[in-house]
């Protein structure tokens, strides 16, 4: 594998850019692997990379029904932050954030992680209470997050409307400065290239149709469009499609898949220095390196795998954006797209072992999956390699839905009174 | 008059000059021009700089697919917009336009250094570098990259324009008013269908506007269009021009954006700028035509190189010659017609280069008759010129090899690589496409909506074919609705049917590693970038697209997708459909945020709910607090009071005298029917069977997960009637939950639920003098403590108004909540204020209410509980009917974690320093000196200064809090650490005597 | 925006009048206290999340306010049928046959 560097760029430029290697080979499935990971998104590829790098397990296949990084990894608004309320979530996302900070160097692939700061707007007294609670909890957990007055928020993001006459006035904001954005495709490609370099097979266009279990109940491998592939350990990391695959192993999950829409504007010169999120009006926005305003909204109300999404949600989201940033009404929406997010009852992920020996699951990330990518991959690899959860993902079990020990960030944000 | 304007040609008004400026220089165009045609009429091709290499770029197309001619336009303060398509923007008087992405000027741009370094900036280069030293990315590289990227500049002031939206329903919606669309609309309308015909540009006619010599049913094209316009009007077809269908949504709902004022010289007062239409059609006909493909060859991006069809449109529709000497490069018949028409208008045709050797004989003969130099079986391999093309290099193709090149001098190059059916909207429906190898195009296959595709969208070429197909589609649409329809055929003379071949990058004698053959003009993606992506392992077109950014510019691949796909599939050695087609996503063309936001701006963003007493509060200086959709009076400052002063005064008034509070926002649900008590037993934790009519009880509602969802005081009005109150924000949720259980789990229960939130206005009268104030106003009820004790409810009249009177207290003082029909709310309020005047009655707001209830330890659901709190956690175990076999959430309370030790329990918290008020949300620890991450044992849920107690008070949830009364805990504040003592949450009048006076 | 047929109003109306209400035919146990923690979890949280014909509930919240059931293809979002709450679960084969 050619190491990427300024020097390699120059050398290749002089030779007409003809000597670049394949970043990852298009692998053909072998008959057996030590570990099969179903789903070549950032999480699955990340897990494969860390299995090879940190656990020395290189006989690994990542099997993908479409093209790698083509699911939610390539369909999100690329926001990365770790200012979650509960200790369990803060630890998991902050672990991811730590890894994000060195990821470009780690992978020798510029994932353009940009710590631009994420500003979360409070629009009513309840928001203020809730975000203050986050700020305090984060500080004691060693996660950076600070409280800003409306004026300070506007200094940080000058296009923000802080007029007290707004329908939902800004009453303050929580700012995580370490938070930011990254180039989503590069994360998948960077992990794929680095994993492939360590011997991992990345098998694309190969839908997994079922998980096969042996007489003793343990996993034996996966049935695919290209035949049966044997493995004693299988980790399913297939986001919105996880339910369908796990069902074939007889494991039913507390998951529902919803469409989530996002959109970008036409590119313009830099006008927005950070990410701004507003839960009260359900919209968030940042500006990409290319200059596009990247805008996200809430999920549609019904479960769906259609990736179509409705117009009313886009109307509402853009109305909200125009409220928060009144100078953008003449900007134009360039394209919108839909992802399918798998949501658990407590809006937190399930990451760990399952009742089936040798079967592991990583799902339920809802709208928070991208930001967790390196962290999720890292602890999933640990869990698969050692057949026991890493302390960071230990609370994110399937059992919590039986015991009631939920990690309910959404409920913690609570309801208006 | 510029020498490029052709007298007598075009649909412009040659007698109506229109002045505009471009980059500060003044120009004249004509009424009917687009900005692009007006610039071309003035000999201006150079209009912008490309995204990455900052290469000079000219106008390429004549439509909304334009990748290069994007300019900033403005018309006064707040009305600047970036990235206006000059090809779509109609010229208006005084239009101010500026070029983009150049510094300091369009002709000399320092960013063009990128072009010189372009070998470094190959596809995906940024993934491979800028990684050292670590930390330089955000601080050094990224800001530079960001400044170089972007196209126009963002608007900086608030937009004064309004945006509108509207719904419409129709039998048939036809999208695209070219020949196929017009024929479809007429066929459907004549069958009796209600038809809407939407057209993106300013007038109907489509390609016929650019082909005036075509004769249809004996009429020349423009006469035919005029006659059909009259037919359409007569048939009741609603023709919507300047209206772009932007998205095709579920079940034939189409979103359309109508541009209303951008073409006008001045904006009428209050006229909306744009309007979003949501049209629900029983059937849709897509007649969006086809988009011409550029040819991919070295230097194909130089200003002056444009699509042949665009040149033809500029000539016929706008009366503009795009140059004096044109070199034509084509692989399709259509460009030959353009060449002939331009020659007729006085533009010299330097050469027609066709990559094919076998071209239709009539075209060759006509060219020869005209004396045009022909180069069949040739390729184009380069262009000369800096800011404008000056020559085209052409080479013969012999047996698959490329011969020596010769230069042909020219001032414009007209290219045509065939046509791509416009199936974007069809693609939005998730309808499938199939590859047509002969047409080298994707054509519609399986449909998922009630839709027909007509004309060039189905790969049909020529006006006769388009017209007949359109009529057939219109008739099919009508027949699908049960109408009987006819599909007339058309007699077309001078038709211009055509065929062609498709190429990936044109053959060249250059080293392909060094050619600059552009596929995506705006994003500067070349053929070799795509080949590089394939070489680096990008196998699917989605990977190629994302790695190179081809097709991701503002034209969304309208010009580049097929060329990119052909190059990628060639490099992969696979058939194009095996490599895939990227999905088109709404909107069809970029659409302003304002159009989507529509009316929902400012105060109309979301409805503001106001109580019947709101107007009184507004007149009396209330400071507002948004609570859900409601606005509520937070406090009533007097003089120079700040919130703390006002709240302290209001609190004192309630504790010492009497205060009045607008509680109308509380949710109210009437639960009636013979099984009402049983229903309440099943829904709420409390027992209801034995609650006597006329009595109140505090009720707790759980989710099925066992956590507190809502609470409120509930009155039993009669055996079969309960008056339930909910939290302000919870009203709709609680009703929905009740309806859900009633309708789907217990349909056997004879119960009706009615929301009465808006029916009642509620005034809460609190304080030791409450009864004194109320007494004189009440009729029909003895409100003495003996006759009407705490937790009673009765009907009576108050101030002559029929009322439902509750005796309860959320403040700890003697209190009443007076419910009257909403329309009497303000009258009641004023009567109470008047009656209380002598007693110093004081209106108070939500903030004071919060302080008063906190002094009593009453919880606010959503503040002191958060969706993870059980009744026991909140100290409300007493509210659970232990004997009841079941209620919503009961089973969950027995789950292992909900009965575990160490749960956080609601307690009071008193700072050691009573002057310190903790922040709500502050976290609590046992050991403030432990290292991070600290073990947090709880957090502050409510915190106020209590004027009554002369110190701060707080409520908190703390692990095992109730067992730790009197213990000291610590609250790190960010500035230091506050010590606080765990206490009962009831800070005031713990015996509760004052409410029972 | 979807169009949804309310089986009570017998009208096909836009989605904005309706609220989605989750998977259908998950009956609350008659005696919750008799369920195991696992059974109770299944009732509370486990969902089929099918890719294809999904039995689900909607409420005509801005109309007749009643809950009803529907079968919708979650791949195309197309409704195969809607029917009143309490009515038996229609067999998929019947729905496809009536297409």
Tab-separated table of C-alpha atoms in Angstrom, chain A residues 3-6 8-10 12-24 26 67-70 73-75 85-87 91 101-102 104-105 107-116 123-126 128-130 132-134 136-143 159 166-169 171 181 183-186 189 204-205 261 263-272 280-281 285 287-293 295 302 306-312 314-316 318-323 326-338 400-406 408 410-417, chain B residues 51 54 70 75 78-85 101 119-120 122 125-132 134-135 137-138 142 145-161 163 248-251 253 255 262 273 276 278 428-430 448-449 511 513-514 522-523 532 535-540 542-543 546-547 549 552-554 556 585-587 589-594 596-597 600-603 605-609 625-630 634 707 709 727-730 733 850 860-863 865-868 895-898 904 919-923 925 932-934 936 939 941 972-974:
chain	number	residue	atom	x	y	z
A	3	UNK	CA	1.633	5.588	1.977
A	4	UNK	CA	-0.289	8.803	1.381
A	5	UNK	CA	1.769	11.926	1.871
A	6	UNK	CA	2.460	15.255	0.261
A	8	UNK	CA	3.508	10.756	-2.786
A	9	UNK	CA	1.086	13.305	-4.220
A	10	UNK	CA	3.902	15.197	-5.915
A	12	UNK	CA	2.314	10.800	-8.653
A	13	UNK	CA	1.435	14.188	-10.077
A	14	UNK	CA	4.665	14.081	-12.071
A	15	UNK	CA	3.812	10.673	-13.470
A	16	UNK	CA	0.285	11.570	-14.515
A	17	UNK	CA	-1.279	10.023	-11.391
A	18	UNK	CA	-0.991	6.593	-12.996
A	19	UNK	CA	0.703	4.755	-10.183
A	20	UNK	CA	-1.800	4.976	-7.357
A	21	UNK	CA	-2.719	1.574	-5.938
A	22	UNK	CA	-6.159	0.224	-5.339
A	23	UNK	CA	-7.227	1.473	-1.947
A	24	UNK	CA	-8.813	-1.890	-1.232
A	26	UNK	CA	-12.444	-6.255	-4.493
A	67	UNK	CA	-21.169	-0.796	-1.794
A	68	UNK	CA	-19.127	0.001	1.267
A	69	UNK	CA	-20.065	3.156	3.102
A	70	UNK	CA	-23.307	3.337	1.127
A	73	UNK	CA	-22.214	6.283	6.836
A	74	UNK	CA	-22.673	8.096	3.543
A	75	UNK	CA	-26.045	9.610	4.302
A	85	UNK	CA	-25.788	13.367	29.622
A	86	UNK	CA	-25.420	9.905	31.050
A	87	UNK	CA	-22.059	8.568	32.127
A	91	UNK	CA	-17.929	7.589	27.987
A	101	UNK	CA	-8.794	13.243	17.009
A	102	UNK	CA	-6.051	10.984	15.733
A	104	UNK	CA	-6.468	10.767	9.943
A	105	UNK	CA	-2.959	9.903	11.110
A	107	UNK	CA	-5.492	5.526	9.022
A	108	UNK	CA	-3.145	7.579	6.849
A	109	UNK	CA	-6.322	8.927	5.294
A	110	UNK	CA	-7.505	12.482	5.800
A	111	UNK	CA	-11.006	12.162	7.220
A	112	UNK	CA	-11.109	15.950	7.558
A	113	UNK	CA	-12.147	15.900	11.162
A	114	UNK	CA	-12.829	19.529	11.864
A	115	UNK	CA	-13.311	20.556	15.475
A	116	UNK	CA	-15.486	23.532	14.690
A	123	UNK	CA	-35.227	28.134	23.369
A	124	UNK	CA	-37.152	27.957	26.617
A	125	UNK	CA	-36.624	27.623	30.342
A	126	UNK	CA	-36.892	23.878	30.114
A	128	UNK	CA	-31.953	25.874	29.699
A	129	UNK	CA	-32.413	23.494	32.621
A	130	UNK	CA	-31.784	20.480	30.463
A	132	UNK	CA	-27.253	23.144	31.968
A	133	UNK	CA	-27.647	19.661	33.332
A	134	UNK	CA	-25.651	18.386	30.380
A	136	UNK	CA	-22.541	20.185	34.522
A	137	UNK	CA	-22.555	16.449	34.003
A	138	UNK	CA	-20.131	16.668	31.093
A	139	UNK	CA	-17.711	18.812	33.050
A	140	UNK	CA	-17.537	16.307	35.869
A	141	UNK	CA	-17.149	13.505	33.337
A	142	UNK	CA	-14.233	15.306	31.738
A	143	UNK	CA	-16.219	16.020	28.580
A	159	UNK	CA	-25.490	34.524	11.596
A	166	UNK	CA	-38.262	35.446	17.743
A	167	UNK	CA	-41.036	32.877	17.956
A	168	UNK	CA	-38.594	30.665	19.828
A	169	UNK	CA	-35.989	33.072	21.169
A	171	UNK	CA	-32.117	31.820	25.739
A	181	UNK	CA	-17.688	17.395	11.621
A	183	UNK	CA	-15.893	13.820	5.814
A	184	UNK	CA	-18.208	10.844	6.021
A	185	UNK	CA	-17.120	8.877	2.950
A	186	UNK	CA	-13.474	9.240	3.885
A	189	UNK	CA	-12.774	4.454	2.775
A	204	UNK	CA	-19.240	-5.886	-1.712
A	205	UNK	CA	-22.504	-6.538	-3.547
A	261	UNK	CA	-33.891	13.201	5.875
A	263	UNK	CA	-30.267	18.208	2.748
A	264	UNK	CA	-27.585	20.547	1.498
A	265	UNK	CA	-27.661	23.990	-0.054
A	266	UNK	CA	-25.686	25.144	-3.029
A	267	UNK	CA	-22.104	25.893	-2.029
A	268	UNK	CA	-21.228	29.395	-0.890
A	269	UNK	CA	-18.171	31.033	0.595
A	270	UNK	CA	-17.670	30.468	4.345
A	271	UNK	CA	-20.537	32.004	6.323
A	272	UNK	CA	-20.903	29.660	9.256
A	280	UNK	CA	-36.882	22.648	20.158
A	281	UNK	CA	-37.458	23.493	16.511
A	285	UNK	CA	-27.004	23.132	10.299
A	287	UNK	CA	-21.221	24.311	6.515
A	288	UNK	CA	-19.124	21.722	4.736
A	289	UNK	CA	-15.586	22.278	3.505
A	290	UNK	CA	-17.102	22.543	0.048
A	291	UNK	CA	-19.289	25.425	1.188
A	292	UNK	CA	-22.648	23.669	1.269
A	293	UNK	CA	-24.923	24.307	4.216
A	295	UNK	CA	-29.029	20.623	7.239
A	302	UNK	CA	-43.670	6.162	10.341
A	306	UNK	CA	-38.116	3.467	1.400
A	307	UNK	CA	-35.551	6.254	1.760
A	308	UNK	CA	-38.132	8.562	0.174
A	309	UNK	CA	-39.226	10.864	2.944
A	310	UNK	CA	-41.977	13.435	2.797
A	311	UNK	CA	-42.125	17.075	1.788
A	312	UNK	CA	-43.796	18.405	4.991
A	314	UNK	CA	-38.482	19.419	4.698
A	315	UNK	CA	-40.798	22.411	4.788
A	316	UNK	CA	-40.774	22.440	8.562
A	318	UNK	CA	-36.281	24.816	6.434
A	319	UNK	CA	-38.808	27.063	8.157
A	320	UNK	CA	-36.958	26.349	11.388
A	321	UNK	CA	-33.608	27.064	9.754
A	322	UNK	CA	-34.914	30.371	8.413
A	323	UNK	CA	-36.059	31.261	11.934
A	326	UNK	CA	-32.908	34.711	8.892
A	327	UNK	CA	-30.305	35.583	6.251
A	328	UNK	CA	-30.516	32.212	4.497
A	329	UNK	CA	-33.995	32.372	2.944
A	330	UNK	CA	-32.520	33.149	-0.476
A	331	UNK	CA	-30.087	30.258	-0.275
A	332	UNK	CA	-31.182	27.256	-2.267
A	333	UNK	CA	-31.612	23.630	-1.380
A	334	UNK	CA	-29.477	21.607	-3.762
A	335	UNK	CA	-30.425	18.075	-2.845
A	336	UNK	CA	-31.991	16.115	-0.065
A	337	UNK	CA	-31.614	12.487	0.751
A	338	UNK	CA	-32.904	9.927	3.164
A	400	UNK	CA	-31.339	-3.701	29.743
A	401	UNK	CA	-34.731	-3.829	28.086
A	402	UNK	CA	-35.643	-6.661	30.418
A	403	UNK	CA	-34.261	-5.177	33.600
A	404	UNK	CA	-35.324	-1.614	32.873
A	405	UNK	CA	-31.803	-0.268	33.186
A	406	UNK	CA	-32.255	1.981	30.196
A	408	UNK	CA	-32.531	7.097	28.030
A	410	UNK	CA	-34.272	11.308	25.103
A	411	UNK	CA	-36.257	10.844	28.275
A	412	UNK	CA	-33.626	12.801	30.137
A	413	UNK	CA	-34.289	15.671	27.789
A	414	UNK	CA	-37.837	15.100	29.059
A	415	UNK	CA	-40.950	16.883	28.059
A	416	UNK	CA	-42.244	20.380	28.321
A	417	UNK	CA	-44.329	21.033	31.381
B	51	UNK	CA	-14.922	25.506	-8.303
B	54	UNK	CA	-10.693	28.536	-10.924
B	70	UNK	CA	-23.942	31.122	-12.013
B	75	UNK	CA	-32.066	44.209	-6.320
B	78	UNK	CA	-31.670	42.071	1.567
B	79	UNK	CA	-32.331	40.956	-1.970
B	80	UNK	CA	-28.947	39.555	-2.916
B	81	UNK	CA	-28.707	35.932	-3.886
B	82	UNK	CA	-25.751	33.808	-4.920
B	83	UNK	CA	-25.641	31.249	-7.716
B	84	UNK	CA	-28.469	32.633	-9.853
B	85	UNK	CA	-28.587	30.691	-13.104
B	101	UNK	CA	-15.423	32.621	-7.192
B	119	UNK	CA	-1.792	17.399	-11.263
B	120	UNK	CA	-1.494	17.685	-7.495
B	122	UNK	CA	-6.242	14.925	-8.701
B	125	UNK	CA	-6.147	14.453	-3.319
B	126	UNK	CA	-7.386	15.938	-0.055
B	127	UNK	CA	-7.809	12.494	1.433
B	128	UNK	CA	-4.134	11.859	0.895
B	129	UNK	CA	-2.507	14.874	2.444
B	130	UNK	CA	-2.947	17.796	4.853
B	131	UNK	CA	-2.442	15.350	7.697
B	132	UNK	CA	0.861	16.654	9.004
B	134	UNK	CA	-1.384	16.840	13.343
B	135	UNK	CA	-3.583	19.745	14.323
B	137	UNK	CA	-5.961	20.555	9.516
B	138	UNK	CA	-8.460	22.778	11.360
B	142	UNK	CA	-9.029	23.693	6.195
B	145	UNK	CA	-9.545	25.100	1.443
B	146	UNK	CA	-12.814	26.560	2.650
B	147	UNK	CA	-11.952	30.033	1.426
B	148	UNK	CA	-11.073	28.653	-1.991
B	149	UNK	CA	-14.216	26.516	-2.185
B	150	UNK	CA	-17.810	27.685	-2.281
B	151	UNK	CA	-19.224	29.523	-5.250
B	152	UNK	CA	-21.025	32.773	-4.511
B	153	UNK	CA	-21.137	34.579	-1.209
B	154	UNK	CA	-23.980	33.998	1.217
B	155	UNK	CA	-26.569	36.745	1.734
B	156	UNK	CA	-25.748	38.836	4.774
B	157	UNK	CA	-28.968	40.667	5.522
B	158	UNK	CA	-32.478	39.549	6.289
B	159	UNK	CA	-34.609	38.910	3.245
B	160	UNK	CA	-37.561	41.344	3.058
B	161	UNK	CA	-39.445	39.157	0.583
B	163	UNK	CA	-42.932	33.404	0.262
B	248	UNK	CA	-42.260	13.791	-6.891
B	249	UNK	CA	-43.561	12.534	-3.570
B	250	UNK	CA	-45.722	9.633	-2.425
B	251	UNK	CA	-49.004	8.966	-4.153
B	253	UNK	CA	-48.011	14.569	-4.827
B	255	UNK	CA	-43.975	19.836	-5.235
B	262	UNK	CA	-37.720	37.816	-9.970
B	273	UNK	CA	-41.449	36.196	-4.411
B	276	UNK	CA	-44.529	26.347	-3.273
B	278	UNK	CA	-48.231	20.879	-3.556
B	428	UNK	CA	-37.848	10.390	-7.259
B	429	UNK	CA	-40.735	7.906	-7.376
B	430	UNK	CA	-38.276	5.013	-7.042
B	448	UNK	CA	-44.410	2.840	-8.902
B	449	UNK	CA	-46.893	5.679	-9.256
B	511	UNK	CA	-1.232	11.253	-23.381
B	513	UNK	CA	-2.671	11.039	-18.223
B	514	UNK	CA	-2.306	14.676	-19.086
B	522	UNK	CA	-18.427	23.183	-12.254
B	523	UNK	CA	-16.644	20.728	-9.993
B	532	UNK	CA	-8.066	7.403	-11.360
B	535	UNK	CA	-7.847	2.579	-10.538
B	536	UNK	CA	-7.936	3.276	-6.827
B	537	UNK	CA	-10.654	0.704	-6.319
B	538	UNK	CA	-13.877	2.649	-6.661
B	539	UNK	CA	-16.170	0.072	-8.221
B	540	UNK	CA	-19.659	1.514	-8.050
B	542	UNK	CA	-21.666	6.022	-6.167
B	543	UNK	CA	-18.053	5.599	-5.090
B	546	UNK	CA	-18.276	10.674	-4.185
B	547	UNK	CA	-14.551	10.242	-4.718
B	549	UNK	CA	-17.393	14.767	-6.894
B	552	UNK	CA	-22.366	16.673	-7.280
B	553	UNK	CA	-22.267	20.241	-8.573
B	554	UNK	CA	-25.305	22.470	-8.651
B	556	UNK	CA	-26.672	17.575	-9.946
B	585	UNK	CA	-32.955	13.318	-5.468
B	586	UNK	CA	-35.232	16.294	-5.043
B	587	UNK	CA	-35.228	19.091	-5.864
B	589	UNK	CA	-33.333	22.369	-9.617
B	590	UNK	CA	-32.011	24.185	-6.556
B	591	UNK	CA	-34.893	25.860	-4.760
B	592	UNK	CA	-34.804	28.646	-2.212
B	593	UNK	CA	-35.215	27.856	1.459
B	594	UNK	CA	-37.841	30.608	1.514
B	596	UNK	CA	-40.086	25.699	1.483
B	597	UNK	CA	-40.548	27.835	4.580
B	600	UNK	CA	-44.034	29.848	8.346
B	601	UNK	CA	-41.767	32.705	9.205
B	602	UNK	CA	-41.496	34.981	12.207
B	603	UNK	CA	-44.588	34.856	14.363
B	605	UNK	CA	-43.319	29.899	12.246
B	606	UNK	CA	-45.559	28.064	14.666
B	607	UNK	CA	-48.887	29.009	16.137
B	608	UNK	CA	-48.723	30.847	19.462
B	609	UNK	CA	-51.445	29.639	21.781
B	625	UNK	CA	-42.278	32.591	28.760
B	626	UNK	CA	-42.754	30.131	25.896
B	627	UNK	CA	-44.080	26.805	27.185
B	628	UNK	CA	-44.648	24.391	24.344
B	629	UNK	CA	-46.787	26.329	21.898
B	630	UNK	CA	-48.249	28.490	24.644
B	634	UNK	CA	-43.734	34.654	33.576
B	707	UNK	CA	-41.967	6.100	34.624
B	709	UNK	CA	-45.535	10.761	32.396
B	727	UNK	CA	-49.664	19.433	32.704
B	728	UNK	CA	-49.641	22.238	30.151
B	729	UNK	CA	-47.328	20.423	27.777
B	730	UNK	CA	-48.818	17.004	28.364
B	733	UNK	CA	-50.141	13.337	24.837
B	850	UNK	CA	-42.711	27.685	40.450
B	860	UNK	CA	-43.242	19.685	38.190
B	861	UNK	CA	-43.328	16.752	35.823
B	862	UNK	CA	-40.645	17.296	33.219
B	863	UNK	CA	-38.535	19.403	35.545
B	865	UNK	CA	-38.910	14.224	36.842
B	866	UNK	CA	-37.398	13.420	33.477
B	867	UNK	CA	-38.883	10.289	32.026
B	868	UNK	CA	-36.669	7.994	34.104
B	895	UNK	CA	-38.718	-4.894	36.840
B	896	UNK	CA	-35.337	-5.624	38.463
B	897	UNK	CA	-33.780	-2.235	37.920
B	898	UNK	CA	-36.835	-0.345	39.117
B	904	UNK	CA	-32.107	8.500	42.739
B	919	UNK	CA	-28.063	26.241	38.962
B	920	UNK	CA	-30.830	23.919	37.907
B	921	UNK	CA	-29.068	21.000	36.292
B	922	UNK	CA	-26.000	21.239	38.549
B	923	UNK	CA	-24.568	17.826	39.428
B	925	UNK	CA	-21.094	14.571	44.267
B	932	UNK	CA	-12.364	13.358	36.806
B	933	UNK	CA	-14.499	11.542	35.779
B	934	UNK	CA	-16.301	12.116	39.030
B	936	UNK	CA	-22.134	11.880	40.302
B	939	UNK	CA	-28.556	16.630	40.171
B	941	UNK	CA	-33.888	19.776	39.487
B	972	UNK	CA	-19.181	21.706	41.878
B	973	UNK	CA	-20.304	24.901	40.184
B	974	UNK	CA	-17.487	25.425	37.758
